[in-house]
Coordinates of C-alpha atoms and ligand atoms in Angstrom, one line a residue:
Chain B
M29 CA 198.5 59.1 25.1
I30 CA 197.1 60.3 22.0
R31 CA 194.1 58.5 20.8
G32 CA 192.0 59.1 17.4
R33 CA 190.7 57.9 14.3
A34 CA 192.8 57.3 11.4
W35 CA 192.2 59.0 8.2
K36 CA 194.7 57.2 5.4
F37 CA 196.0 58.8 2.4
G38 CA 198.1 57.2 -0.2
D39 CA 201.8 57.8 -1.2
D40 CA 203.0 61.2 -2.6
I41 CA 200.6 63.6 -0.8
S42 CA 202.0 66.7 -1.7
T43 CA 201.5 70.4 0.1
D44 CA 199.5 71.0 -3.2
H45 CA 197.2 68.3 -2.1
I46 CA 197.0 69.6 1.5
A47 CA 196.9 73.4 0.9
P48 CA 196.4 74.0 -2.7
G49 CA 198.0 76.8 -4.5
R50 CA 194.7 78.2 -5.8
Y51 CA 193.8 79.6 -2.2
Y52 CA 197.1 81.3 -1.7
H53 CA 194.6 84.2 -1.1
L54 CA 193.6 82.3 2.2
R55 CA 197.1 81.9 3.7
S56 CA 196.6 84.6 6.2
N57 CA 193.2 83.1 7.0
L58 CA 193.6 79.5 8.1
P59 CA 190.2 78.7 9.6
E60 CA 188.7 79.6 6.2
F61 CA 191.3 77.7 4.3
L62 CA 190.9 74.8 6.3
K63 CA 187.5 74.2 4.5
H64 CA 189.9 73.1 1.7
V65 CA 192.4 71.1 3.3
F66 CA 193.3 67.8 1.4
E67 CA 190.8 69.1 -1.2
D68 CA 192.9 67.4 -3.9
A69 CA 193.4 64.2 -2.3
D70 CA 190.3 63.4 -0.5
P71 CA 187.1 66.3 -0.4
E72 CA 185.5 64.1 2.4
F73 CA 188.1 65.0 4.8
S74 CA 187.5 68.7 5.0
K75 CA 183.9 67.8 5.3
E76 CA 184.2 65.7 8.1
I77 CA 186.4 68.2 9.9
M78 CA 183.8 71.0 9.3
K79 CA 181.4 69.0 11.1
G80 CA 183.6 69.1 14.0
K81 CA 185.1 65.9 13.6
S82 CA 189.2 65.2 14.3
F83 CA 191.3 62.6 13.2
I84 CA 194.8 61.2 13.3
V85 CA 196.5 62.0 9.5
V86 CA 198.1 59.2 8.1
G87 CA 199.9 59.2 4.8
G88 CA 201.9 56.9 3.0
R89 CA 205.5 57.3 1.3
N90 CA 207.1 60.9 1.1
F91 CA 204.2 62.6 2.6
G92 CA 204.3 66.5 2.4
K93 CA 206.4 66.7 -0.5
G94 CA 206.7 69.8 -2.8
S95 CA 206.2 73.4 -1.8
S96 CA 207.7 74.8 1.7
R97 CA 204.5 76.1 2.5
E98 CA 204.2 75.7 6.3
H99 CA 200.3 76.5 6.1
A100 CA 200.0 72.7 5.0
A101 CA 201.4 71.6 8.3
R102 CA 199.5 74.3 10.1
L103 CA 196.5 73.2 8.4
I104 CA 196.6 69.8 9.7
K105 CA 197.4 70.7 13.2
L106 CA 194.5 72.9 12.7
A107 CA 192.2 70.1 11.6
G108 CA 192.7 68.7 15.0
S109 CA 195.4 65.8 14.4
P110 CA 197.9 66.3 17.3
V111 CA 200.7 63.9 15.3
V112 CA 200.9 62.9 11.7
L113 CA 202.0 59.5 10.6
A114 CA 203.4 58.4 7.5
K115 CA 206.0 55.7 5.6
S116 CA 208.3 58.7 5.2
F117 CA 208.4 62.4 4.9
S118 CA 209.5 65.1 2.7
R119 CA 212.2 67.2 4.4
I120 CA 210.9 70.4 4.8
F121 CA 207.4 69.3 5.6
Y122 CA 209.1 67.1 8.3
R123 CA 210.8 70.1 10.2
N124 CA 207.7 72.3 9.7
C125 CA 205.8 69.9 11.8
F126 CA 208.1 69.8 14.9
N127 CA 208.9 73.5 14.4
I128 CA 205.0 73.8 15.0
G129 CA 205.0 71.6 17.9
M130 CA 203.2 68.4 15.9
P131 CA 205.3 65.6 15.9
A132 CA 205.6 63.7 12.2
L133 CA 206.1 59.8 13.2
I134 CA 207.6 57.3 10.7
V135 CA 205.4 54.1 11.2
D136 CA 204.7 51.5 8.7
T137 CA 201.2 52.8 7.9
D138 CA 200.6 50.2 5.5
R139 CA 199.3 48.2 8.5
I140 CA 197.0 50.9 9.4
G141 CA 193.3 50.8 8.3
H142 CA 191.2 53.8 7.3
L143 CA 189.2 55.0 10.4
D144 CA 191.0 52.4 12.6
E145 CA 191.0 53.6 16.2
L146 CA 194.8 54.6 17.2
E147 CA 196.8 55.0 20.3
V148 CA 200.0 57.0 19.7
D149 CA 202.4 56.6 22.9
L150 CA 205.2 59.1 22.3
E151 CA 207.0 58.2 25.0
G152 CA 207.0 54.4 24.7
G153 CA 207.7 54.8 20.8
K154 CA 204.5 53.1 19.6
V155 CA 201.6 53.2 17.4
R156 CA 198.7 50.9 18.5
D157 CA 195.9 50.1 15.8
L158 CA 193.2 49.2 18.2
T159 CA 191.1 48.3 15.7
K160 CA 193.2 45.5 14.2
G161 CA 194.8 45.0 17.6
V162 CA 198.4 45.6 16.1
E163 CA 201.3 47.6 17.7
L164 CA 203.8 49.3 15.4
D165 CA 207.0 51.1 16.6
F166 CA 207.6 54.5 14.9
E167 CA 211.0 55.3 14.0
P168 CA 212.9 57.2 17.0
I169 CA 212.3 60.8 17.1
P170 CA 215.5 62.8 16.1
E171 CA 217.1 64.2 19.3
V172 CA 216.9 67.8 17.9
M173 CA 213.2 67.3 17.1
L174 CA 212.3 65.9 20.5
K175 CA 213.6 69.1 22.2
F176 CA 211.4 71.0 19.9
M177 CA 208.8 68.7 20.8
K178 CA 208.9 68.9 24.7
E179 CA 208.8 72.7 24.5
G180 CA 205.8 72.6 22.1
G181 CA 208.0 73.9 18.9
I182 CA 210.8 75.7 17.9
V183 CA 209.7 79.2 18.6
A184 CA 209.0 78.2 22.1
Y185 CA 212.3 76.5 22.7
I186 CA 214.0 79.6 21.4
K187 CA 212.0 81.8 23.9
K188 CA 213.0 79.4 26.7
H189 CA 216.7 79.1 25.8
G190 CA 217.2 82.6 24.6
D191 CA 219.1 81.4 21.7
L192 CA 219.1 78.6 19.2
V193 CA 221.6 76.4 21.3
F194 CA 221.2 72.6 21.9
Chain K
M26 CA 239.2 61.8 4.2
G27 CA 238.4 64.7 2.4
L28 CA 235.0 66.6 2.5
T29 CA 232.1 66.8 -0.1
L30 CA 231.5 70.3 -1.6
A31 CA 228.4 70.5 1.3
E32 CA 230.7 69.2 4.0
K33 CA 233.0 71.8 3.0
I34 CA 230.9 74.8 2.7
L35 CA 229.3 73.7 6.2
S36 CA 232.7 73.3 7.7
E37 CA 234.0 76.5 7.0
K38 CA 230.5 78.4 8.1
V39 CA 230.4 76.6 11.5
G40 CA 234.1 77.0 11.8
R41 CA 235.3 73.3 12.3
R42 CA 235.2 70.3 10.6
V43 CA 231.6 68.9 10.4
K44 CA 230.5 65.0 9.4
P45 CA 227.4 63.6 7.9
G46 CA 224.6 63.2 10.3
E47 CA 225.4 65.8 13.2
I48 CA 223.4 68.7 13.9
V49 CA 225.1 72.1 13.4
V50 CA 224.2 75.5 14.0
S51 CA 225.3 77.7 10.8
R52 CA 225.5 81.3 10.2
V53 CA 223.1 82.5 7.6
D54 CA 224.2 84.6 4.4
M55 CA 221.1 85.3 2.9
A56 CA 217.8 84.6 4.3
V57 CA 214.6 85.0 1.8
A58 CA 210.9 84.8 1.9
Q59 CA 208.3 85.6 -0.8
D60 CA 204.8 87.0 -1.2
G61 CA 203.1 83.7 0.0
T62 CA 205.4 82.9 2.7
G63 CA 206.7 86.0 3.8
P64 CA 203.4 87.4 5.8
L65 CA 203.5 84.1 8.1
T66 CA 207.0 84.4 8.5
F67 CA 206.6 87.9 10.1
D68 CA 203.8 86.5 12.1
V69 CA 206.2 84.3 13.6
I70 CA 209.0 86.8 14.2
K71 CA 206.5 89.0 16.0
E72 CA 205.8 85.8 18.1
L73 CA 209.9 85.3 18.7
V74 CA 210.9 88.8 19.4
G75 CA 207.5 90.6 20.1
E76 CA 208.4 93.1 17.3
E77 CA 209.4 92.9 13.8
R78 CA 213.1 93.0 13.2
V79 CA 215.8 91.4 11.5
F80 CA 219.4 90.2 12.4
D81 CA 221.0 92.1 9.4
P82 CA 218.7 93.9 6.6
G83 CA 221.4 93.4 3.9
K84 CA 221.0 89.7 4.7
V85 CA 217.5 89.7 4.4
L86 CA 215.5 89.6 1.2
L87 CA 211.9 89.9 0.3
T88 CA 210.4 89.1 -3.1
V89 CA 207.1 89.9 -4.6
D90 CA 207.3 87.0 -7.2
H91 CA 204.4 84.7 -7.2
T92 CA 201.5 86.8 -7.1
G93 CA 202.6 90.2 -8.9
P94 CA 200.7 92.4 -10.2
S95 CA 198.1 91.4 -7.8
P96 CA 195.0 89.7 -9.2
R97 CA 193.2 90.0 -6.2
R98 CA 192.6 92.2 -2.8
D99 CA 193.9 89.7 -0.2
L100 CA 197.0 89.2 -2.4
S101 CA 197.4 93.0 -2.5
N102 CA 197.3 92.9 1.1
F103 CA 199.9 90.4 1.6
Q104 CA 202.3 92.8 -0.8
L105 CA 201.5 95.6 1.4
R106 CA 202.7 93.8 4.3
M107 CA 205.8 93.0 2.4
R108 CA 206.5 96.5 1.6
A109 CA 205.6 97.5 5.3
F110 CA 208.0 95.1 6.8
S111 CA 210.6 95.9 4.5
K112 CA 210.2 99.7 5.4
K113 CA 210.0 98.8 8.8
T114 CA 213.3 96.7 9.3
G115 CA 215.2 98.0 6.2
A116 CA 215.1 94.0 4.7
I117 CA 215.8 94.5 1.0
I118 CA 212.7 94.3 -1.1
R119 CA 212.5 93.3 -4.8
D120 CA 208.9 94.4 -5.7
V121 CA 206.5 93.4 -8.8
G122 CA 208.2 93.1 -12.0
E123 CA 211.8 92.3 -10.9
G124 CA 211.9 88.7 -10.8
I125 CA 211.8 85.6 -9.0
S126 CA 213.5 85.1 -5.8
H127 CA 216.0 82.2 -6.8
V128 CA 216.9 84.0 -10.1
L129 CA 217.7 87.4 -8.2
L130 CA 219.6 85.4 -5.3
A131 CA 221.8 84.4 -8.1
E132 CA 222.2 87.6 -10.1
D133 CA 222.7 90.1 -7.1
Y134 CA 223.4 88.5 -3.6
V135 CA 224.7 84.7 -3.3
K136 CA 228.4 83.8 -3.7
P137 CA 230.4 80.8 -3.5
G138 CA 230.6 79.5 0.0
D139 CA 227.4 81.1 1.3
V140 CA 224.6 79.4 3.4
V141 CA 221.3 80.5 1.9
V142 CA 217.8 79.6 3.3
G143 CA 214.6 80.8 1.9
A144 CA 210.9 80.0 2.6
D145 CA 210.4 78.6 -0.9
S146 CA 211.2 74.9 -1.4
H147 CA 213.4 75.9 -4.7
T148 CA 215.9 78.1 -2.8
C149 CA 218.2 75.1 -3.7
T150 CA 218.5 76.8 -7.2
V151 CA 221.8 78.8 -6.0
G152 CA 223.4 75.4 -5.2
A153 CA 224.5 76.0 -8.6
M154 CA 227.1 78.7 -7.3
A155 CA 228.2 76.1 -4.7
A156 CA 226.3 77.6 -2.1
F157 CA 224.5 75.5 0.6
A158 CA 221.2 77.1 -0.3
T159 CA 218.1 75.2 1.1
G160 CA 214.3 75.9 1.4
L161 CA 212.6 75.9 4.7
G162 CA 209.4 76.6 6.3
S163 CA 208.2 80.4 7.5
T164 CA 209.3 79.4 11.0
D165 CA 212.5 78.4 10.3
I166 CA 213.1 81.5 8.1
A167 CA 211.8 83.5 11.0
V168 CA 214.4 82.3 13.3
A169 CA 217.1 82.6 10.7
M170 CA 215.9 86.4 9.8
V171 CA 216.2 87.1 13.5
L172 CA 219.0 85.2 14.8
G173 CA 221.2 85.3 11.6
K174 CA 221.7 81.3 12.1
I175 CA 219.9 78.0 11.5
W176 CA 220.4 74.7 12.1
F177 CA 220.8 71.8 9.9
R178 CA 221.5 67.9 10.1
V179 CA 224.7 67.8 7.9
P180 CA 223.6 65.9 4.9
E181 CA 225.1 62.7 3.2
T182 CA 225.9 63.6 -0.2
V183 CA 225.1 61.4 -3.5
K184 CA 227.7 62.1 -6.3
F185 CA 226.6 62.4 -9.8
E186 CA 229.8 62.3 -12.1
L187 CA 228.9 63.9 -15.3
E188 CA 230.9 62.6 -18.7
G189 CA 230.9 63.9 -22.2
E190 CA 228.5 66.6 -23.4
L191 CA 224.7 66.9 -24.1
P192 CA 223.8 66.3 -27.8
E193 CA 222.0 68.9 -30.1
G194 CA 218.4 69.2 -28.8
V195 CA 219.0 67.8 -25.4
Y196 CA 219.2 70.2 -22.2
S197 CA 220.0 70.3 -18.6
K198 CA 216.4 69.7 -18.1
D199 CA 216.3 66.7 -19.9
L200 CA 219.2 65.6 -17.6
I201 CA 217.8 66.6 -14.5
L202 CA 214.4 65.0 -15.2
S203 CA 216.3 61.9 -16.4
I204 CA 218.1 61.7 -13.1
I205 CA 214.4 62.4 -11.3
G206 CA 212.9 59.6 -13.2
R207 CA 215.6 57.3 -12.5
I208 CA 216.2 57.9 -8.7
G209 CA 212.6 58.9 -7.8
E210 CA 211.1 61.6 -6.1
D211 CA 212.5 60.6 -2.8
G212 CA 215.9 59.2 -4.2
A213 CA 218.1 61.6 -2.9
S214 CA 216.0 62.5 0.3
Y215 CA 217.6 64.5 3.1
K216 CA 220.7 64.3 1.2
A217 CA 222.9 66.6 -1.0
M218 CA 223.1 66.5 -4.8
E219 CA 226.7 67.1 -5.9
Y220 CA 227.5 67.2 -9.3
S221 CA 231.0 66.6 -10.6
G222 CA 233.2 65.3 -13.6
D223 CA 234.5 66.7 -16.9
G224 CA 230.7 67.1 -18.0
V225 CA 230.4 69.9 -15.6
K226 CA 232.8 72.0 -17.7
N227 CA 230.4 71.6 -20.6
L228 CA 227.3 73.0 -18.6
S229 CA 226.8 77.0 -18.7
M230 CA 225.5 78.5 -15.3
D231 CA 222.2 78.8 -16.7
A232 CA 222.0 74.7 -17.4
R233 CA 223.6 74.2 -14.1
F234 CA 220.7 76.5 -12.1
T235 CA 218.2 74.2 -13.8
V236 CA 219.6 71.1 -12.7
S237 CA 220.0 72.4 -9.2
N238 CA 216.5 74.1 -9.2
M239 CA 215.1 70.2 -9.2
A240 CA 216.9 68.9 -6.3
H241 CA 214.2 69.2 -4.4
E242 CA 212.2 66.9 -6.5
A243 CA 214.4 64.2 -5.9
G244 CA 213.8 64.8 -2.3
G245 CA 217.6 66.5 -1.8
K246 CA 218.5 69.1 0.5
V247 CA 220.9 70.8 -1.9
G248 CA 222.0 70.3 -5.4
L249 CA 225.7 71.5 -5.6
F250 CA 228.1 72.2 -8.6
P251 CA 231.6 73.5 -7.6
S252 CA 232.5 76.8 -8.3
D253 CA 234.7 77.2 -11.3
G254 CA 235.3 79.3 -14.4
E255 CA 231.6 79.3 -15.6
T256 CA 230.6 80.4 -12.3
K257 CA 233.3 83.6 -12.3
K258 CA 232.1 84.4 -15.8
F259 CA 228.4 84.3 -14.5
M260 CA 229.5 86.8 -11.4
E261 CA 231.2 88.9 -13.8
E262 CA 228.5 89.3 -16.1
N263 CA 226.5 90.4 -13.0
G264 CA 229.0 92.9 -11.9
R265 CA 230.3 90.6 -8.8
G266 CA 233.2 89.1 -10.2
R267 CA 235.3 90.3 -6.9
D268 CA 232.9 88.0 -4.8
W269 CA 233.9 85.2 -6.8
M270 CA 236.0 82.1 -5.0
P271 CA 236.6 78.7 -6.5
I272 CA 235.5 75.9 -4.3
E273 CA 235.3 71.9 -5.1
A274 CA 234.8 68.6 -3.3
D275 CA 238.1 67.0 -2.1
G276 CA 239.1 64.1 -4.3
D277 CA 239.0 61.5 -1.6
A278 CA 235.6 62.8 -0.3
S279 CA 233.4 59.9 0.7
Y280 CA 229.8 59.6 -0.7
Y281 CA 226.9 58.0 0.6
K282 CA 226.1 56.6 -3.3
E283 CA 227.6 57.5 -6.4
F284 CA 226.1 57.4 -10.0
R285 CA 228.0 58.0 -13.4
I286 CA 226.3 59.8 -16.4
D287 CA 227.4 59.8 -19.6
L288 CA 225.8 63.2 -20.8
T289 CA 226.0 61.8 -24.9
E290 CA 223.5 59.3 -23.7
I291 CA 220.8 61.7 -22.1
E292 CA 217.7 62.3 -24.7
P293 CA 214.5 64.7 -24.7
V294 CA 212.3 63.6 -22.1
V295 CA 208.8 64.5 -20.7
S296 CA 207.4 64.2 -17.5
Y297 CA 204.0 63.0 -17.6
P298 CA 201.0 63.8 -14.9
H299 CA 200.8 64.2 -11.9
L300 CA 204.5 63.2 -11.0
P301 CA 207.8 65.0 -11.9
A302 CA 209.4 61.2 -11.8
N303 CA 206.9 60.3 -14.3
V304 CA 209.5 60.4 -16.8
K305 CA 209.3 59.1 -20.5
P306 CA 211.3 59.8 -23.8
V307 CA 210.2 62.8 -25.9
K308 CA 209.7 60.0 -28.6
E309 CA 207.1 58.4 -26.9
A310 CA 205.1 61.2 -26.1
V311 CA 205.2 62.2 -29.9
K312 CA 203.7 58.7 -30.3
D313 CA 201.1 59.1 -27.9
G314 CA 200.2 62.4 -29.7
I315 CA 199.6 64.6 -26.8
R316 CA 197.4 67.7 -27.7
V317 CA 198.6 70.8 -25.9
D318 CA 196.2 73.8 -24.8
Q319 CA 198.9 75.9 -23.3
V320 CA 202.5 76.2 -23.4
V321 CA 204.7 78.0 -20.7
I322 CA 208.1 78.9 -20.9
G323 CA 209.4 80.4 -17.9
T324 CA 209.8 79.9 -14.1
C325 CA 212.7 79.7 -11.5
T326 CA 213.5 76.3 -13.4
N327 CA 213.7 77.6 -17.1
G328 CA 213.0 81.3 -17.4
R329 CA 216.8 82.3 -17.9
L330 CA 218.3 83.8 -21.0
E331 CA 219.4 80.5 -22.7
D332 CA 216.0 79.1 -22.0
L333 CA 214.3 82.2 -24.0
E334 CA 217.3 82.0 -26.6
V335 CA 216.7 78.5 -27.9
A336 CA 213.1 79.1 -27.6
A337 CA 213.2 82.1 -29.8
K338 CA 215.8 80.1 -32.0
I339 CA 212.9 77.4 -32.8
L340 CA 210.1 79.8 -32.9
K341 CA 211.8 82.4 -35.2
G342 CA 209.8 82.6 -38.5
R343 CA 207.3 80.2 -37.3
R344 CA 204.0 80.2 -35.7
V345 CA 202.3 78.7 -32.6
A346 CA 199.7 76.4 -33.6
K347 CA 196.1 77.8 -33.9
G348 CA 194.1 76.5 -30.4
T349 CA 197.4 76.6 -28.5
R350 CA 198.5 79.3 -26.1
L351 CA 202.2 80.0 -25.6
L352 CA 203.0 82.2 -22.7
V353 CA 206.6 83.2 -22.1
Y354 CA 207.7 84.6 -18.6
P355 CA 211.2 85.8 -18.3
A356 CA 212.6 84.9 -14.7
S357 CA 214.0 88.4 -14.1
R358 CA 213.8 92.0 -15.3
K359 CA 217.6 91.7 -16.2
I360 CA 217.0 88.6 -18.3
Y361 CA 213.7 90.2 -20.1
L362 CA 215.8 93.2 -20.8
K363 CA 218.6 91.3 -22.3
A364 CA 216.1 89.1 -24.2
M365 CA 214.5 92.3 -25.5
K366 CA 217.8 93.7 -26.6
S367 CA 218.8 90.7 -28.4
G368 CA 215.6 90.3 -30.3
I369 CA 214.5 87.1 -28.5
I370 CA 211.0 88.9 -27.3
E371 CA 210.7 90.2 -30.9
A372 CA 211.1 86.7 -32.4
L373 CA 208.8 85.2 -29.6
V374 CA 206.0 87.5 -30.0
E375 CA 206.0 87.8 -33.7
A376 CA 205.7 83.7 -33.2
G377 CA 202.3 84.3 -31.1
A378 CA 203.8 84.2 -27.5
V379 CA 202.4 86.2 -24.8
I380 CA 204.8 87.7 -22.9
G381 CA 204.3 88.0 -18.9
P382 CA 206.0 90.1 -16.1
P383 CA 209.4 88.6 -14.7
S384 CA 207.6 86.5 -11.7
C385 CA 206.6 82.7 -11.2
G386 CA 204.0 83.1 -13.9
P387 CA 201.4 80.4 -13.9
C388 CA 203.3 77.8 -12.2
V389 CA 201.4 77.8 -8.9
G390 CA 198.0 78.3 -10.1
I391 CA 197.1 81.9 -8.7
H392 CA 198.1 84.2 -11.5
L393 CA 197.4 84.4 -15.1
G394 CA 197.3 81.1 -17.3
V395 CA 195.0 78.9 -14.8
L396 CA 194.2 76.0 -16.8
G397 CA 190.4 75.2 -17.6
D398 CA 188.7 71.8 -17.1
G399 CA 190.4 68.8 -19.0
E400 CA 192.8 71.0 -20.4
V401 CA 196.5 69.9 -21.2
C402 CA 199.8 72.2 -20.4
L403 CA 203.3 71.6 -21.3
S404 CA 205.7 73.7 -18.8
T405 CA 209.0 74.3 -18.2
Q406 CA 208.4 74.3 -14.6
N407 CA 209.5 71.7 -12.2
R408 CA 206.3 70.1 -10.8
N409 CA 203.3 68.6 -12.6
F410 CA 201.2 68.1 -9.3
L411 CA 197.8 67.4 -9.6
G412 CA 196.1 70.9 -9.5
R413 CA 199.3 72.7 -9.5
M414 CA 198.2 75.3 -12.1
G415 CA 194.9 76.0 -10.3
N416 CA 192.7 73.0 -11.6
P417 CA 192.8 69.4 -10.3
N418 CA 190.9 68.7 -13.5
S419 CA 193.8 69.5 -15.9
Y420 CA 197.1 67.8 -16.9
I421 CA 200.6 69.4 -16.5
Y422 CA 203.5 67.8 -18.5
L423 CA 207.1 68.9 -18.1
A424 CA 210.0 69.7 -20.4
S425 CA 212.7 71.6 -21.7
P426 CA 212.1 75.0 -23.2
A427 CA 213.3 73.6 -26.7
T428 CA 210.6 70.9 -26.3
C429 CA 208.1 73.4 -25.2
A430 CA 208.8 75.8 -28.2
A431 CA 208.5 72.7 -30.6
S432 CA 205.3 71.3 -29.1
A433 CA 203.9 75.1 -29.3
I434 CA 204.3 75.1 -33.1
E435 CA 202.8 71.6 -33.5
G436 CA 200.0 72.1 -31.0
R437 CA 201.0 68.6 -29.4
I438 CA 204.1 67.7 -27.7
A439 CA 206.7 67.3 -30.2
D440 CA 210.6 66.6 -30.7
P441 CA 212.8 69.4 -30.6
R442 CA 215.5 67.8 -32.7
D443 CA 213.3 68.2 -35.6
Y444 CA 213.5 71.9 -35.2
L445 CA 217.1 72.5 -35.1
Ligands
SF4_529 S1 208.6 79.7 -10.4 FE1 207.3 77.9 -9.5 S2 208.7 76.7 -8.4 FE2 209.7 78.6 -9.1 S3 209.6 79.9 -6.9 FE3 208.0 80.4 -8.4 S4 206.1 79.1 -7.9 FE4 207.8 78.4 -7.1

């Protein structure tokens, strides 16, 4: 069971919001880059992260749109969010999340409030907003993603199976 | 039941008939990384197999296109890693000044029917050559570079049946922006976008690349055109006529959704900040009186010869407005040379343009052309996200090269039809 407080972002959060292009030079220094995560969407987020806090990142529609930069997904993981929740995800970002062992769950995030206490039950397919006392179903995780999730990402999966076989 | 273009290409590659929704493992004909995504790709390769190696060096392309020539030390070091990886593994490297990966792929490597993956979201550009080409993250590309294969969910296809011809002053950039404005930025999420119909014949390869390039801005996985006489001509011009083959969707293929688009009805449009889908007719933008500080013509969306040609045609004998900067970035060295020999560059420079090296230019906000606070830019690029050009306190509008050229002359967003 994953527990944490929600940090809410709106619709159309792009990878430029999450990992701004102007910090291109920090792409090989993610701990430094983390100081700027979500800078153009909500600068408060990284300030809180830098204080050592962590949150579950909650987005709206088409979360992670734009650039393929996997650094965006990695920064969210590094920020301490074990999962990402959104109403829908952009395609490349969605793959990137599972590839690095951070599940991206599709759920009606309109019903989650900023800083609400959340409980994510990956096996049971539920997200519980403990603050509001509501239980939400997330869309079933595609089978191939589940396989990667179980091993902690695609690299571990391939190492274990010796190949990309399903 | 027949096959859509996406289904046909993947079936051929996988060696059996595939259907939408299923997961397939496909061989990869080209795997690409650029200077911003390459270093992470190499890290993952090491994690995967303990050393830097690739399945077939002739099928792995590295491009130094986003940050070359390097403006700072950390980025120079990324580029050093690209060169070292190429030296170690034999992977092809196209270094500073050679051009943008998607354009180089089209010129020199991709053929119809190929499966192409790149650690860059606009890898879908070469879908214009009937290649199943899509962007992925660095980890997926590391897998593709090492194993020579990758997994896909076979996408459903959204068909865009094009009829007629674009009117004068209207370009394929206006077409794709209009489509995105209509269906939204997730209107084709996870889907293949396929263009067909008589109108396709009337679009040159340069025009098609622009349309395929922006499939990603509609959420699409690929943006596919059939391979036809235009494709053949393009490949012949690039000395690869022998690699051409025709491919088209079956007449009785089944589609997730179909749109009919009458090209004669498309008009010049502009995307307003900060969403590509925020599309309005240029007439409205003219009424809004939008002053522009910087105009950019180039990028993987619109830095091809025809784009520079139309810009030069509009700018020839005229001057860029005082107080407005015009930056032109040819998308590859080959395009640059052609533009130089045909007088296009001369006309642009005479009009006041600054010519940059074949590269992404200011598109991602890390190279020259970073906007100042409150500044407004009109660009031919594919994205106008907040902060995209290096400053969240600036405004980016998107349009065709013709609209950009006309606007550079007036110093505010202008209708290109007044200049043709
Ligand atoms: S030109 Fe812009 S969109 Fe195209 S590859 Fe370069 S940075 Fe990306």
